[in-house]
Amino acid sequence: MDFEAVRKCSARHPKPAGLALQYGTAGFRSRAQHLDHIMFRMGVLAVLRSRATASAIGVMVTASHNPEEDNGVKLIDPHGEMLHPLWEEYATQLANAEEQELQKVMTEICQKEAVDLHRDALVFTGRDTRPSSMKLSQAVMDGVSVLGGQYRDYGLVTTPQLHYMVCCHNTQEQYGKATVEGYYEKLSKAFIELIKKANSSSSGDSQRHLKIDCANGIGALKLMEMERYFPQEILIHLYNDGTSEKLNHLCGADYVKVHQKPPRGLDMKPNERCCSFDGDADRIVYYYKDADDRFHLIDGDKIATLISIFLKELLVKVEETLKVAVVQTAYANGSSTRYLEETVKVPVHCVKTGVKHLHHKAQEFDVGVYFEANGHGTVLFSKAAETKIRQLAKEEKDDERREAAKMLENMIDLINQTVGDAIADMLVIEAILALKGLTVQQWDGIYTDLPNRLLKVQVADRQVIGTTDAERRATAPAGLQESIDALVKKRRAARAFVRPSGTEDAVRVYAEADTQ
């Protein structure tokens, strides 16, 4: 390794004095002006990870639903999944090393991971639409180049698209073509195949219009590119497309979910289907206004429920013993859990907050559906399940079973299994609503959410609170859980928990019961 070249190049991306950042579930996030050195160093780390895994690695420059002034970076592992936890620690060490420690930290990583420094390295880069993203992604490429790695810059892409590209490349394109066009073609082909079945049993035209709030982000650009691939049956209308307003300002999935109201710049008429993406298009929530002008949010729990019902029905038709399970966090509304377990008869598993925990658990099942309430989620099919479904779609003699298997096959191709993807999830939802002939109100009416509150309490030290049982019970301080239990006992269908925030010195408090 040419440490002299690294030192010279690093001096052009200096670390601000006293700045320490941590690589978390969302990678690194901060004000954009603090991130130049981080980007350079993540380019360096991506080359080491690429050499350690003999695979292409992704580096995405985005801060998702954060304000436009912020930025961030996430690394993407070989199968399009999130970075390995051990390498998250390396990322933090490398990011916070002083200039004179860089060589030592890099050498330690290489020794611990037995990195072959003579192996070719390939890094895929992508960025969102923030004004700072172009310059910051150039810093990533500087880091890749200084270690002799090759990069393929995809430019402006959604975060899920870059995850998809990495997975395609590392599966020798078995997962799909590693181009944006390849992504559009794969998704639209599966969507058109599914929608065909709905058209033969057509329900009224009004079902097909969808208003989309693009959070003034990358989602708008990509949907515009993709529009020519859509069948004429689906009419999408884009709002907050980034032409005039700021990214995520008073709009986007996070804003709608947190404030429980429609985004600015989207006029809703009663009973129109609307949805919002977040800034990097990896989350989606739906909503509508009823005839009395009341706002109704359809969050990740209801999205997971809709998808689970549909997949379960198809699996019953193909008469396969494949098992569906749903993975949730403690924040999932109790009504959704009860409905899934008692009515849909699908097992539900609860894990700690954070996408990586959900994704990891979902991999244990033939078909694992996971969504966070905030609208980030996807469906994972095991290799065995996928092989079985594709085989039945081709060879099954019984017409009904074969048709059901074909629909499952199209679902496999439509869903982005690498990560939550607002575009893919939207097409999945639109296809299911059309196939089941459901309006947005009927979907919302599947079950009624229990009234709930979520509060954030600033504290001096969040580590004082310890939790267990997927963060649903407190182990410390002593007496806290007993006090919560005593309060919860007094109410019907009640539940409450406290957990330390993963990102700041605050404690999150959640409660639900049969009345507000």
mmCIF file of C-alpha atoms in Angstrom, residues 46 49-50 53-60 74-83 122-126 152 154 157-180 183 416 418-419:
data_model
loop_
_atom_site.group_PDB
_atom_site.id
_atom_site.type_symbol
_atom_site.label_atom_id
_atom_site.label_comp_id
_atom_site.label_asym_id
_atom_site.label_seq_id
_atom_site.Cartn_x
_atom_site.Cartn_y
_atom_site.Cartn_z
ATOM 1 C CA ALA A 46 -14.618 0.345 0.423
ATOM 2 C CA ARG A 49 -13.741 -4.312 1.941
ATOM 3 C CA SER A 50 -13.812 -5.103 -1.788
ATOM 4 C CA THR A 53 -14.635 -10.057 0.012
ATOM 5 C CA ALA A 54 -13.407 -10.310 -3.614
ATOM 6 C CA SER A 55 -16.628 -8.496 -4.564
ATOM 7 C CA ALA A 56 -17.899 -5.103 -5.670
ATOM 8 C CA ILE A 57 -18.871 -2.830 -2.741
ATOM 9 C CA GLY A 58 -21.256 0.139 -2.895
ATOM 10 C CA VAL A 59 -20.829 3.634 -1.443
ATOM 11 C CA MET A 60 -23.990 5.753 -1.377
ATOM 12 C CA LYS A 74 -23.446 4.290 3.688
ATOM 13 C CA LEU A 75 -21.453 1.304 2.476
ATOM 14 C CA ILE A 76 -23.216 -1.585 0.748
ATOM 15 C CA ASP A 77 -22.028 -5.174 1.165
ATOM 16 C CA PRO A 78 -21.732 -7.780 -1.652
ATOM 17 C CA HIS A 79 -25.344 -9.006 -1.737
ATOM 18 C CA GLY A 80 -26.752 -5.508 -1.549
ATOM 19 C CA GLU A 81 -27.156 -5.732 2.221
ATOM 20 C CA MET A 82 -25.973 -3.314 4.905
ATOM 21 C CA LEU A 83 -22.332 -3.238 5.939
ATOM 22 C CA LEU A 122 -14.293 -2.478 -7.554
ATOM 23 C CA VAL A 123 -16.483 0.154 -5.886
ATOM 24 C CA PHE A 124 -19.917 1.321 -7.109
ATOM 25 C CA THR A 125 -20.752 4.927 -6.187
ATOM 26 C CA GLY A 126 -24.060 6.781 -6.228
ATOM 27 C CA ARG A 152 -18.136 2.726 -11.396
ATOM 28 C CA TYR A 154 -23.813 5.607 -11.204
ATOM 29 C CA VAL A 157 -29.631 7.120 -8.151
ATOM 30 C CA THR A 158 -31.985 6.150 -5.343
ATOM 31 C CA THR A 159 -30.308 4.315 -2.462
ATOM 32 C CA PRO A 160 -32.174 1.039 -3.266
ATOM 33 C CA GLN A 161 -31.036 1.244 -6.898
ATOM 34 C CA LEU A 162 -27.374 1.221 -5.817
ATOM 35 C CA HIS A 163 -28.045 -1.744 -3.489
ATOM 36 C CA TYR A 164 -29.632 -3.486 -6.489
ATOM 37 C CA MET A 165 -26.635 -2.772 -8.773
ATOM 38 C CA VAL A 166 -24.178 -4.203 -6.240
ATOM 39 C CA CYS A 167 -26.261 -7.369 -5.852
ATOM 40 C CA CYS A 168 -26.670 -7.798 -9.639
ATOM 41 C CA HIS A 169 -22.938 -7.481 -10.271
ATOM 42 C CA ASN A 170 -21.916 -9.871 -7.499
ATOM 43 C CA THR A 171 -24.418 -12.549 -8.562
ATOM 44 C CA GLN A 172 -22.990 -12.454 -12.122
ATOM 45 C CA GLU A 173 -26.254 -10.686 -13.088
ATOM 46 C CA GLN A 174 -28.440 -13.594 -11.943
ATOM 47 C CA TYR A 175 -30.364 -11.023 -9.871
ATOM 48 C CA GLY A 176 -30.699 -8.678 -12.868
ATOM 49 C CA LYS A 177 -28.726 -6.343 -15.136
ATOM 50 C CA ALA A 178 -26.525 -3.916 -13.191
ATOM 51 C CA THR A 179 -27.852 -0.822 -14.973
ATOM 52 C CA VAL A 180 -30.637 1.635 -14.188
ATOM 53 C CA TYR A 183 -33.731 -2.166 -12.961
ATOM 54 C CA ASN A 416 -36.238 -5.428 -4.270
ATOM 55 C CA THR A 418 -31.757 -6.190 -1.028
ATOM 56 C CA VAL A 419 -33.373 -3.343 0.929
#
